[in-house]
JSON list of C-alpha atoms in Angstrom, two decimals:
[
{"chain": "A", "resi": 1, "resn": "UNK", "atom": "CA", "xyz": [157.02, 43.35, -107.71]},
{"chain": "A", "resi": 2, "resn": "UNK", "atom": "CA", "xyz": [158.05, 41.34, -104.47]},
{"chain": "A", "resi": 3, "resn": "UNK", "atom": "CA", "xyz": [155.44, 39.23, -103.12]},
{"chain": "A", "resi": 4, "resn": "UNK", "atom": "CA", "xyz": [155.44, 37.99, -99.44]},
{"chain": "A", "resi": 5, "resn": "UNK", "atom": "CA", "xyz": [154.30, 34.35, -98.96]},
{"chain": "A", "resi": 6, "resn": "UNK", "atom": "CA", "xyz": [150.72, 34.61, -97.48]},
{"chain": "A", "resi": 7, "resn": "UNK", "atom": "CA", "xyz": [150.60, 33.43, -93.93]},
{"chain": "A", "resi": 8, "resn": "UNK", "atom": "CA", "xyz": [148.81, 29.82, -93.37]},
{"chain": "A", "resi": 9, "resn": "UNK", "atom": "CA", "xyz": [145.33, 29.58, -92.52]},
{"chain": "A", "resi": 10, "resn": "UNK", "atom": "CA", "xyz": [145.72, 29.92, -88.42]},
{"chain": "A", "resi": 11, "resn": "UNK", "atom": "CA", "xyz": [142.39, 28.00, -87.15]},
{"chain": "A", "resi": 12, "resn": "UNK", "atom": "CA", "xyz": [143.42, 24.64, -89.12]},
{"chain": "A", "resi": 13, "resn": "UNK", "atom": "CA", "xyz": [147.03, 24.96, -87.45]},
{"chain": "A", "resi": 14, "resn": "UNK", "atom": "CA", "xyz": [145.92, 25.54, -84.37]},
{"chain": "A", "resi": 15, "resn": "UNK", "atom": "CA", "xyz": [143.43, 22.62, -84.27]},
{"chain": "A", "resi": 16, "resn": "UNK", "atom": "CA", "xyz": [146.20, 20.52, -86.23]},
{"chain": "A", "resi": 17, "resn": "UNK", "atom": "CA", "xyz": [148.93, 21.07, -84.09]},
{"chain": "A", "resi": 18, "resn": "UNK", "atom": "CA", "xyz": [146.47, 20.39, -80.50]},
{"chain": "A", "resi": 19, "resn": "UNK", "atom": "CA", "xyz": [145.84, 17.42, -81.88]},
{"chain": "A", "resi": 20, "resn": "UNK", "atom": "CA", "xyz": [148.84, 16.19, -83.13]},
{"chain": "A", "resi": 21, "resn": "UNK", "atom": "CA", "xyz": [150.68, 17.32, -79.61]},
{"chain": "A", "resi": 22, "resn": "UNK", "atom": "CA", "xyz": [147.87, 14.67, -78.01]},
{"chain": "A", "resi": 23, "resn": "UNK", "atom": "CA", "xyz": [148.42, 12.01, -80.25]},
{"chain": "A", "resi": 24, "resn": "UNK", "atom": "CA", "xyz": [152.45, 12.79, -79.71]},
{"chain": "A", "resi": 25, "resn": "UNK", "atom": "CA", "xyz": [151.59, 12.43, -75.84]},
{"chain": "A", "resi": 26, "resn": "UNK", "atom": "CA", "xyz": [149.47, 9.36, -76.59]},
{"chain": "A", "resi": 27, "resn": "UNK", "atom": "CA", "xyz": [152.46, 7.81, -78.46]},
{"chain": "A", "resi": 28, "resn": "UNK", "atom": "CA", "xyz": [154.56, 8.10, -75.91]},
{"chain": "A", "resi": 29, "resn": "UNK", "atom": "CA", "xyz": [152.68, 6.64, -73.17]},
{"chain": "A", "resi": 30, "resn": "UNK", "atom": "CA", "xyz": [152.11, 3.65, -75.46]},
{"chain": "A", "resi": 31, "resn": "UNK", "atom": "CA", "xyz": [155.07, 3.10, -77.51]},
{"chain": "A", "resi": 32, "resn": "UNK", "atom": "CA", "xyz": [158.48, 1.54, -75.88]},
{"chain": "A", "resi": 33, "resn": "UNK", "atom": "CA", "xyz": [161.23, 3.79, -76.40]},
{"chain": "A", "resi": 34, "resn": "UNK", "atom": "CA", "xyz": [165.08, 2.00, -76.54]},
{"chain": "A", "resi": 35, "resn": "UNK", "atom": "CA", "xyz": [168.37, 4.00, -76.41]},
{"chain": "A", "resi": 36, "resn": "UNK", "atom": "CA", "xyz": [171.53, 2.91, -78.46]},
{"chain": "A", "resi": 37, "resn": "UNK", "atom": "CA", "xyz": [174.33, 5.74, -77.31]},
{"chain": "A", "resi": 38, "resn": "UNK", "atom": "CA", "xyz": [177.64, 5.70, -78.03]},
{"chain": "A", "resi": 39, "resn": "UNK", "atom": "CA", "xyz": [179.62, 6.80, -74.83]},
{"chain": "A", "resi": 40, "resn": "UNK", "atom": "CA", "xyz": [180.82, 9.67, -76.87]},
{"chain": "A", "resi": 41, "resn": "UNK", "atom": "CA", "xyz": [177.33, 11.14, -77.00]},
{"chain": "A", "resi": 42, "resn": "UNK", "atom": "CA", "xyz": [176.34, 10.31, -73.83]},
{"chain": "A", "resi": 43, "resn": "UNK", "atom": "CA", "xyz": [179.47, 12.54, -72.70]},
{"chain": "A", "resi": 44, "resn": "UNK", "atom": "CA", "xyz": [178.48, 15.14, -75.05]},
{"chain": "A", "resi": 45, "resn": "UNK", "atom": "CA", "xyz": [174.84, 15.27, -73.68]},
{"chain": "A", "resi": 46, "resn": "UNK", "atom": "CA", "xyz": [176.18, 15.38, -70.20]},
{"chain": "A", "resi": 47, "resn": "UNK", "atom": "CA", "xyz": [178.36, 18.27, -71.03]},
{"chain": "A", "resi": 48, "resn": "UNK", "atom": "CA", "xyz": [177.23, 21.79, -71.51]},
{"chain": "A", "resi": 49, "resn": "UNK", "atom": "CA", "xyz": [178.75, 21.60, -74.86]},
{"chain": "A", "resi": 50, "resn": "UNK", "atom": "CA", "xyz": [176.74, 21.98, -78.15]},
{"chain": "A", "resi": 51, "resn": "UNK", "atom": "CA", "xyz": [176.66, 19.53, -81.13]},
{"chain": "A", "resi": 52, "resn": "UNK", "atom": "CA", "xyz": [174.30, 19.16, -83.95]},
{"chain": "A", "resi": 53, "resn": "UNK", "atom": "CA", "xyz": [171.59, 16.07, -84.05]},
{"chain": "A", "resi": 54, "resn": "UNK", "atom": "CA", "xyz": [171.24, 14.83, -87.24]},
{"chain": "A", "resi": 55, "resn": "UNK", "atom": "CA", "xyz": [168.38, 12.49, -88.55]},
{"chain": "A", "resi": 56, "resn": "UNK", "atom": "CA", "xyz": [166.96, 11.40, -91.82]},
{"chain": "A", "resi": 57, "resn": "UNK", "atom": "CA", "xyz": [163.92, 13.43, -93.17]},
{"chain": "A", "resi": 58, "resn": "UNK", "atom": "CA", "xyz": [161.68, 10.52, -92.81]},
{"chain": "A", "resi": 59, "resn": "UNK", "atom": "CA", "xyz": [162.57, 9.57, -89.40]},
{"chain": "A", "resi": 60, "resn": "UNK", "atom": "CA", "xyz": [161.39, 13.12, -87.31]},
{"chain": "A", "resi": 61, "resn": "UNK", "atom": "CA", "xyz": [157.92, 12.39, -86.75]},
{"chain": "A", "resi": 62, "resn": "UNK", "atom": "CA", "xyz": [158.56, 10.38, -83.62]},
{"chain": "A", "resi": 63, "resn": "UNK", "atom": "CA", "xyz": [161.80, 12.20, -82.18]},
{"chain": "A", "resi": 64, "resn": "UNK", "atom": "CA", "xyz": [159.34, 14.90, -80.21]},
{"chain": "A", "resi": 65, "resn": "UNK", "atom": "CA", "xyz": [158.22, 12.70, -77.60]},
{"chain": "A", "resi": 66, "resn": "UNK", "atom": "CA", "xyz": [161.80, 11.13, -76.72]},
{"chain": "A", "resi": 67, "resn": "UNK", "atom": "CA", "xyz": [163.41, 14.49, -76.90]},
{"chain": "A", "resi": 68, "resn": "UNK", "atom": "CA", "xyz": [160.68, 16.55, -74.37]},
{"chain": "A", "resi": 69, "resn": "UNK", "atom": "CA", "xyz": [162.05, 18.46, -72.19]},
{"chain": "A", "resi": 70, "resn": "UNK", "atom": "CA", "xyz": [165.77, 19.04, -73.38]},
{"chain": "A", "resi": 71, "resn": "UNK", "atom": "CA", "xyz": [166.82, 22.20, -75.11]},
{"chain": "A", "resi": 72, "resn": "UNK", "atom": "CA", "xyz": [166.70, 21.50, -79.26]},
{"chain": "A", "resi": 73, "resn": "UNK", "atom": "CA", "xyz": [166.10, 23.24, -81.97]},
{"chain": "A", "resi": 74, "resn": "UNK", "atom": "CA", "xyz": [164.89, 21.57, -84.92]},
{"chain": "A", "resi": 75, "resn": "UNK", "atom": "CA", "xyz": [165.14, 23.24, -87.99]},
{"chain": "A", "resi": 76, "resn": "UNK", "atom": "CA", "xyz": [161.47, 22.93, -90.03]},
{"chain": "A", "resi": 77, "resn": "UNK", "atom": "CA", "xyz": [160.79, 24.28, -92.73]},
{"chain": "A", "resi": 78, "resn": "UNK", "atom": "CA", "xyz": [158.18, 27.23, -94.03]},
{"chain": "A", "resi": 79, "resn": "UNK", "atom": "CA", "xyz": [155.92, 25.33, -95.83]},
{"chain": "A", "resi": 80, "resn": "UNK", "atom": "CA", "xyz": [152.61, 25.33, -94.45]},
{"chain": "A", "resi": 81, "resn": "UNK", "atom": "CA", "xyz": [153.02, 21.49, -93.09]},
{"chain": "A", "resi": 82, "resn": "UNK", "atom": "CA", "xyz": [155.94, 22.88, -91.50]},
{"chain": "A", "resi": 83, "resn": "UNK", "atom": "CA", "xyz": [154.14, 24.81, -89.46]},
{"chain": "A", "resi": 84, "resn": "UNK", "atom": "CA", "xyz": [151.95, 22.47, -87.67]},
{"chain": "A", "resi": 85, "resn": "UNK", "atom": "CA", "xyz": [155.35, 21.12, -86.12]},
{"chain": "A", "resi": 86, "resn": "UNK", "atom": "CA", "xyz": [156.59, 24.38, -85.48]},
{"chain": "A", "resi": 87, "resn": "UNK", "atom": "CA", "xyz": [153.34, 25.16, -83.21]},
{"chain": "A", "resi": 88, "resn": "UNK", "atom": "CA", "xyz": [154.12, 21.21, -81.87]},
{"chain": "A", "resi": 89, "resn": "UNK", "atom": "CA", "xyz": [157.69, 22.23, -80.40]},
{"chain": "A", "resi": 90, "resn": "UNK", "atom": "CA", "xyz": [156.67, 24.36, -77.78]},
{"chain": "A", "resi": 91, "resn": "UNK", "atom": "CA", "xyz": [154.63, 21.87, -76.21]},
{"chain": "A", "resi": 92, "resn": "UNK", "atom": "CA", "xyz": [157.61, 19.84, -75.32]},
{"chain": "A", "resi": 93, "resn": "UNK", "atom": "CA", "xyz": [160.37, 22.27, -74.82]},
{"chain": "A", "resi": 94, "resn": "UNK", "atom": "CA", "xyz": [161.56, 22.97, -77.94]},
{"chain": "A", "resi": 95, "resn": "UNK", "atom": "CA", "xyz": [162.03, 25.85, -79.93]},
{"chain": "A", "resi": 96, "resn": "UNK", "atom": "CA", "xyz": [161.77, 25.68, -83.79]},
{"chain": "A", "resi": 97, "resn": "UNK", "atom": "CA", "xyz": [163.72, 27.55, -86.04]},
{"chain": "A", "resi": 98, "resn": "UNK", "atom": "CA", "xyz": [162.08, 28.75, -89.32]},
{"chain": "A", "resi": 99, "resn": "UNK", "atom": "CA", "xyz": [163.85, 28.09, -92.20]},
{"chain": "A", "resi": 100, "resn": "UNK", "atom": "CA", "xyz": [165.65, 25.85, -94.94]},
{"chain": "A", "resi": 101, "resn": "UNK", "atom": "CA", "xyz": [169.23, 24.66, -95.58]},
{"chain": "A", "resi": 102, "resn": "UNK", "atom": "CA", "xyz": [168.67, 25.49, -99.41]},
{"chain": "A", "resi": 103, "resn": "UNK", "atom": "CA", "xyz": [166.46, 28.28, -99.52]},
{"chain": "A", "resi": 104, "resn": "UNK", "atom": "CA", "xyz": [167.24, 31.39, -97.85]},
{"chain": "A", "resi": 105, "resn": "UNK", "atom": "CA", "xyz": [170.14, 29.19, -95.84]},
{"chain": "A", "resi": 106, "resn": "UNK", "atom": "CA", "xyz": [172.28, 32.16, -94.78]},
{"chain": "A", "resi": 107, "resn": "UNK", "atom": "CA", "xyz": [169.09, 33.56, -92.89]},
{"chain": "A", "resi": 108, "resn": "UNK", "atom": "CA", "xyz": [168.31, 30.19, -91.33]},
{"chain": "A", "resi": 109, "resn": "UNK", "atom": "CA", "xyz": [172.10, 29.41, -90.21]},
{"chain": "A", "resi": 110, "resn": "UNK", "atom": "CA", "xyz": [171.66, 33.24, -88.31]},
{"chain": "A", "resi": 111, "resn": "UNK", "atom": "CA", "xyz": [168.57, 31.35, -86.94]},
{"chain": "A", "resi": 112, "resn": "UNK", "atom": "CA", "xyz": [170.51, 28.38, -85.52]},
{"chain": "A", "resi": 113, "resn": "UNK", "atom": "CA", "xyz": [173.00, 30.39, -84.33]},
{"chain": "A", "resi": 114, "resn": "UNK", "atom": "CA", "xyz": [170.69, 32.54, -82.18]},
{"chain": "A", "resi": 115, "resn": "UNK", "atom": "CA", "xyz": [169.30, 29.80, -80.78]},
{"chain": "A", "resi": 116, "resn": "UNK", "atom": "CA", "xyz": [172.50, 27.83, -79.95]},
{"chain": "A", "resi": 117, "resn": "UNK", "atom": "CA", "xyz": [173.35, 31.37, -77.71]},
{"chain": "A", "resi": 118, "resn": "UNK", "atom": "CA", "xyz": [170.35, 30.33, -75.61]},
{"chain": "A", "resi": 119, "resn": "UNK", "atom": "CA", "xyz": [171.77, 27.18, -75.27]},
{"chain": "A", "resi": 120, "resn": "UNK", "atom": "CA", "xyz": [169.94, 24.75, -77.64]},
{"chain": "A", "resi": 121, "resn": "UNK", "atom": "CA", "xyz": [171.02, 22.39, -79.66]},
{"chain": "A", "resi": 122, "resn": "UNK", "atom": "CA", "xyz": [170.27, 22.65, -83.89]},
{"chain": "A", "resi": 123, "resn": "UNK", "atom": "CA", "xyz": [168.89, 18.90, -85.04]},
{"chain": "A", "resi": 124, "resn": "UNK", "atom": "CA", "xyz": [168.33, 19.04, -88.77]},
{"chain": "A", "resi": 125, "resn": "UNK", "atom": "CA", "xyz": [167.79, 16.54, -91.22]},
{"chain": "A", "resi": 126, "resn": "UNK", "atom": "CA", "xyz": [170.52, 16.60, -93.83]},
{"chain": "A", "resi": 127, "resn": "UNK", "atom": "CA", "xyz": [168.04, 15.27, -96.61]},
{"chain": "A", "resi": 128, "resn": "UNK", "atom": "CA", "xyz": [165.41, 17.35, -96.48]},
{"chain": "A", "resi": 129, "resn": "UNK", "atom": "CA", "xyz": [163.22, 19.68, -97.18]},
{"chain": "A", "resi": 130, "resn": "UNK", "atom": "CA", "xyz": [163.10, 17.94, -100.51]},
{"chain": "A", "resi": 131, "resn": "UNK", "atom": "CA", "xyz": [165.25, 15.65, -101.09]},
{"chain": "A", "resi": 132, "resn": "UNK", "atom": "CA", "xyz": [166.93, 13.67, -102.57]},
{"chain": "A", "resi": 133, "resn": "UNK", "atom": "CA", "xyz": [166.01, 10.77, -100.62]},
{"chain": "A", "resi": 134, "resn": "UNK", "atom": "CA", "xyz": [169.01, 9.59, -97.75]},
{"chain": "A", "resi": 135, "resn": "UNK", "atom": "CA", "xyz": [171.35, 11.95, -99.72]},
{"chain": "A", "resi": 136, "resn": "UNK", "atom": "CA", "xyz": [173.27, 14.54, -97.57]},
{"chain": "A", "resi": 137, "resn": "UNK", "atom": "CA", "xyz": [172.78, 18.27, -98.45]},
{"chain": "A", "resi": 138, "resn": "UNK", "atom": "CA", "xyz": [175.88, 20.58, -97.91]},
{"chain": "A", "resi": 139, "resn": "UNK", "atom": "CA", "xyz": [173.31, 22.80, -94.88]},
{"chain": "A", "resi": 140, "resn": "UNK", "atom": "CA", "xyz": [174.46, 20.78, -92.03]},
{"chain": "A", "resi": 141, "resn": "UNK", "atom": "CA", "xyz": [177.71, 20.32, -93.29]},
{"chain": "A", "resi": 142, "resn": "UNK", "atom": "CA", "xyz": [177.98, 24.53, -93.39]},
{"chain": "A", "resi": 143, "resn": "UNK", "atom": "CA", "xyz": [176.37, 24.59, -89.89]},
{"chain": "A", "resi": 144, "resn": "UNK", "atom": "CA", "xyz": [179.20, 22.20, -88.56]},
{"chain": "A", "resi": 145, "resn": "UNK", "atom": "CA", "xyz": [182.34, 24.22, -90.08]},
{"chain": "A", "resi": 146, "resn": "UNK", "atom": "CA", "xyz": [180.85, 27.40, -89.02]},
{"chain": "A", "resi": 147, "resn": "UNK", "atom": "CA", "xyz": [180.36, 26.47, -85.55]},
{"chain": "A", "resi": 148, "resn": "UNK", "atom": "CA", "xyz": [183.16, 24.10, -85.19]},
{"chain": "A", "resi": 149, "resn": "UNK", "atom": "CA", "xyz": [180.86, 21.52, -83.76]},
{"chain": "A", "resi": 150, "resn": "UNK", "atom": "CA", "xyz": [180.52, 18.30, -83.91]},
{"chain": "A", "resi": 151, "resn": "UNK", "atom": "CA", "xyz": [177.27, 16.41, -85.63]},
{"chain": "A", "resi": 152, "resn": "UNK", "atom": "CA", "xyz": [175.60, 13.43, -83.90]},
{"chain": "A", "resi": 153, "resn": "UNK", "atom": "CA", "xyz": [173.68, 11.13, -86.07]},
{"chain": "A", "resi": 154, "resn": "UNK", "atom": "CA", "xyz": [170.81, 9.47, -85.01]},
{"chain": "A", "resi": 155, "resn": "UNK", "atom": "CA", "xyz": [169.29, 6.36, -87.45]},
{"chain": "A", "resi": 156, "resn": "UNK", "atom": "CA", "xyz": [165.64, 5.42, -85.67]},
{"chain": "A", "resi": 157, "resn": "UNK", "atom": "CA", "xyz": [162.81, 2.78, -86.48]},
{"chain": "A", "resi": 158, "resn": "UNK", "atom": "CA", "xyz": [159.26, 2.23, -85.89]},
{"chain": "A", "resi": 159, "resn": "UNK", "atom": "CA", "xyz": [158.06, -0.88, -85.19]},
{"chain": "A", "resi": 160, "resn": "UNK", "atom": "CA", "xyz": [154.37, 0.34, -86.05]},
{"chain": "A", "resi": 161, "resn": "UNK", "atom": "CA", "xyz": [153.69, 2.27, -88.52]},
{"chain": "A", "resi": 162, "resn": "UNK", "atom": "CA", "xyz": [152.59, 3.37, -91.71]},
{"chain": "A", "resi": 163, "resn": "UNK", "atom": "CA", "xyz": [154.70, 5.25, -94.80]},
{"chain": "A", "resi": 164, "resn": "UNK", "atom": "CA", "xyz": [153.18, 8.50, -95.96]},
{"chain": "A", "resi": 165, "resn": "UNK", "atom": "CA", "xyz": [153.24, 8.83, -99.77]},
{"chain": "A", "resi": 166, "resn": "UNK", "atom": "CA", "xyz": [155.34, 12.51, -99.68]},
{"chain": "A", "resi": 167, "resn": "UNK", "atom": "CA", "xyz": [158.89, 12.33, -101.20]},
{"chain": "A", "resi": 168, "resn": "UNK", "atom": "CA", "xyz": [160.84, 10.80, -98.48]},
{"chain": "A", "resi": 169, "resn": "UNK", "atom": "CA", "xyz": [157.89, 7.92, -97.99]},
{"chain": "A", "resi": 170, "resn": "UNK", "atom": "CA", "xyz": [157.65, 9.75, -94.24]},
{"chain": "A", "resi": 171, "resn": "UNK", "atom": "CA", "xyz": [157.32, 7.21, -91.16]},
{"chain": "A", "resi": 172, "resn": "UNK", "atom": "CA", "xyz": [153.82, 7.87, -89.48]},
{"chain": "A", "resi": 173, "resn": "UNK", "atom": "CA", "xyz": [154.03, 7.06, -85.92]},
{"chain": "A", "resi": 174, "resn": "UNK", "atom": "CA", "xyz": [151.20, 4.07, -84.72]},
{"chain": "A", "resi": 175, "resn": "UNK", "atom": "CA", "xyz": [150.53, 3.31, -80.92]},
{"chain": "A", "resi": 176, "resn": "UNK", "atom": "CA", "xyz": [151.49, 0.24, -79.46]},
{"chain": "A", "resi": 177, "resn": "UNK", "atom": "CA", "xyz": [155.10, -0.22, -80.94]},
{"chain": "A", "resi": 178, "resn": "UNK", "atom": "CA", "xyz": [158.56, 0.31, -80.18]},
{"chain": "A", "resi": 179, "resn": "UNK", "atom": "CA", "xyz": [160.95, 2.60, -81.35]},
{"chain": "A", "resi": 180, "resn": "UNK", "atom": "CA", "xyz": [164.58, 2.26, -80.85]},
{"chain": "A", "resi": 181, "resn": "UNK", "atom": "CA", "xyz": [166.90, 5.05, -81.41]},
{"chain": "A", "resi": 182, "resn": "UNK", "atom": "CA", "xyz": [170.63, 4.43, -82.50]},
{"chain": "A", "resi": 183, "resn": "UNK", "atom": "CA", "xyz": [173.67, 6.77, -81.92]},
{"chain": "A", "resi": 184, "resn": "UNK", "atom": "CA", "xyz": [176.57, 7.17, -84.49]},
{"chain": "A", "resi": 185, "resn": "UNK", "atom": "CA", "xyz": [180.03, 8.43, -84.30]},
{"chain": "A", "resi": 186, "resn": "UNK", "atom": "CA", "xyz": [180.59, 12.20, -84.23]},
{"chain": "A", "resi": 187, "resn": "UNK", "atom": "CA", "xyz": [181.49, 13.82, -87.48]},
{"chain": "A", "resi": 188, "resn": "UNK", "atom": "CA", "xyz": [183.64, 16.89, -87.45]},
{"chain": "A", "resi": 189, "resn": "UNK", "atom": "CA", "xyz": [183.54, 19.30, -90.83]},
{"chain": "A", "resi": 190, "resn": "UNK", "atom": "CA", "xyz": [186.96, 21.37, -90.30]},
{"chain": "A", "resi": 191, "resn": "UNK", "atom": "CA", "xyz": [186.96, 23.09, -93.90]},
{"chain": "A", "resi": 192, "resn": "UNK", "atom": "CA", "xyz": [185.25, 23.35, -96.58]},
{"chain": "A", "resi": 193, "resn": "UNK", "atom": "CA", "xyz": [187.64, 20.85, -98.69]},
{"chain": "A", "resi": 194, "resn": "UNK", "atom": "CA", "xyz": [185.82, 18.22, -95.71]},
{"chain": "A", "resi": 195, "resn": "UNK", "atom": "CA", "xyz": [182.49, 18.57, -97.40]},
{"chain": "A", "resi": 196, "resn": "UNK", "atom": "CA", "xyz": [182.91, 15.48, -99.61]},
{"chain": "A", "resi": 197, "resn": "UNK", "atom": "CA", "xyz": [184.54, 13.23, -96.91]},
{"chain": "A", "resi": 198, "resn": "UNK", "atom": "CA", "xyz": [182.06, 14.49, -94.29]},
{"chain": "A", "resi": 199, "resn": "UNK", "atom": "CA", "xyz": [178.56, 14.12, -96.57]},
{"chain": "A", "resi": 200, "resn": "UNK", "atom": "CA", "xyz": [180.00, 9.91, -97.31]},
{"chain": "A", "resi": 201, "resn": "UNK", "atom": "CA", "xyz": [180.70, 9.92, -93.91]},
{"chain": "A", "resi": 202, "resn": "UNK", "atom": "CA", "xyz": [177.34, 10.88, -92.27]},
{"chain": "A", "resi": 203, "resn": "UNK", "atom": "CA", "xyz": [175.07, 9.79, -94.69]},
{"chain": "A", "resi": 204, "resn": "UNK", "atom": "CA", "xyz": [176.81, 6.20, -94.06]},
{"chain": "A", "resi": 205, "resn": "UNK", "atom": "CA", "xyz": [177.09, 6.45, -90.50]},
{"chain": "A", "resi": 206, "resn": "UNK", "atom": "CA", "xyz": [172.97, 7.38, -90.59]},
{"chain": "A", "resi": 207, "resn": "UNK", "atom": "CA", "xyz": [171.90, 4.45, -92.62]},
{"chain": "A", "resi": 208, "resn": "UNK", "atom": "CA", "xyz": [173.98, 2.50, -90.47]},
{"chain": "A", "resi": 209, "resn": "UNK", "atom": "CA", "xyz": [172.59, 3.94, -87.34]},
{"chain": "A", "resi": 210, "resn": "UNK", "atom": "CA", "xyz": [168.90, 3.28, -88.91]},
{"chain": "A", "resi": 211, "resn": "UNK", "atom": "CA", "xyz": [169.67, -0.35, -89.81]},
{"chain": "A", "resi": 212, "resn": "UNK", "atom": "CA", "xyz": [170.82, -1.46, -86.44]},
{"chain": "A", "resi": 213, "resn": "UNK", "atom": "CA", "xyz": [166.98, 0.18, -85.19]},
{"chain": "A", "resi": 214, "resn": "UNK", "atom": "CA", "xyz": [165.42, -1.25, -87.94]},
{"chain": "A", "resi": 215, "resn": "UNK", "atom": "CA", "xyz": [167.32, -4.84, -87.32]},
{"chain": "A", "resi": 216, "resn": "UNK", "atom": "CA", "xyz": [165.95, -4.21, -83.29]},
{"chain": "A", "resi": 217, "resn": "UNK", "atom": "CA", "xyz": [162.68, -3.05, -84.33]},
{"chain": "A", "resi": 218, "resn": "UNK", "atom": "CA", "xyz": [161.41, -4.87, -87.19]},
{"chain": "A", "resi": 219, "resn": "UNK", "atom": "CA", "xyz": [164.42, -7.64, -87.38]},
{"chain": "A", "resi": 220, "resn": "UNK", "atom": "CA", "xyz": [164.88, -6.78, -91.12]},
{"chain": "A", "resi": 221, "resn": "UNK", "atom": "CA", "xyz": [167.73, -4.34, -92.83]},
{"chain": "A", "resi": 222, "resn": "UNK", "atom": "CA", "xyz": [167.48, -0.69, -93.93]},
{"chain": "A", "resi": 223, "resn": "UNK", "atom": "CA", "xyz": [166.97, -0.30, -97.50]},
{"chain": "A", "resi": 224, "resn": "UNK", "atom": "CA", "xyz": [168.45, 3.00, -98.42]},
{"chain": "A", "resi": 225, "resn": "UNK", "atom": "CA", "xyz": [168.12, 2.50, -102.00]},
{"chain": "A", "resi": 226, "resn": "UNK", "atom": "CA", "xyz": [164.62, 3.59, -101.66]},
{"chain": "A", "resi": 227, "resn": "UNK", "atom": "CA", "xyz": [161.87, 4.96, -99.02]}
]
């Protein structure tokens, strides 16, 4: 017998989620925010073209605030965390799309897709929902061939902060810092013999992208060997 997931407990989201959209707003009035584009994705963000964002799992906390007001559409998963986020987006233009890259992917790249028609752009982070930690999953990589698009990595750091103890160690935003976010090269998936090439490719063009913000931010290196 098929059993439907039972829907999360609504009053603790909705308090969660009005609180953590004021203490998103909060961050962003305190926190300085520094951009590191490459001139490609400045052009591409100019444009009226699509691309995919792509950021480590770990990283997404603190991408809301810099992001208001432009037309995304992060992909967060179904778990019940999840939705706090999802009811988070909204507030600051976004729309989320329900879903994972691993489970139930085919129904979550439909998602995307939808979205994309009314002009937002996916961000996903090719790591998650579980793991493992800074290793690319094939999702994005699907996402890119289907749509012929190209993916923009973005590596950011957190000046202040505190580590979370979930999988991928998550980066809990503090007031008072600054964040710096870092641009990579566009990565193009043509076919599906490009996985491989494509996965090295943006998983090292992300943890470069995150040391240069951590080198800004924190003047120390990325350790990708670990959270």
């Amino acid at each position: 017998m098929h059993h439907t997931q039972p829907q999360p407990s609504s009053w603790k989201h909705t308090l969660g989620s009005t609180l953590a959209w004021w203490y998103t707003l909060f961050l962003g009035w305190t926190t300085r925010i520094y951009w590191f584009k490459t001139d490609e994705a400045k052009a591409l963000e100019e444009s009226n073209q699509s691309f995919i964002y792509a950021a480590w799992h770990n990283q997404q906390l603190f991408l809301l605030y810099p992001y208001r007001g432009q037309k995304i559409a992060p992909l967060i998963s179904q778990s019940s965390d999840g939705e706090y986020i999802a009811r988070v987006l909204p507030h600051f233009g976004m729309e989320a799309v329900r879903g994972s890259t691993t489970r139930g992917g085919a129904r979550a790249l439909i998602k995307l897709l939808q979205a994309m028609r009314k002009g937002y752009r996916p961000m996903l982070t090719p790591d998650g929902p579980r793991g493992p930690i800074y290793t690319v999953q094939p999702g994005i990589l699907f996402l890119a061939k289907k749509t012929g698009l190209p993916i923009i990595p973005v590596g950011t750091a957190l000046s202040h902060k505190f580590k979370a103890g979930s999988w991928d160690k998550m980066r809990v935003p503090l007031p008072f810092g600054k964040t710096a976010l870092t641009y990579g090269k566009a990565i193009w998936v043509k076919e599906e013999a490009d996985f491989p090439r494509a996965a090295k490719e943006l998983q090292a063009e992300l943890n470069r992208c995150s040391d240069a913000s951590e080198l800004f931010c924190n003047g120390v290196h990325f350790d990708c060997t670990k959270g």
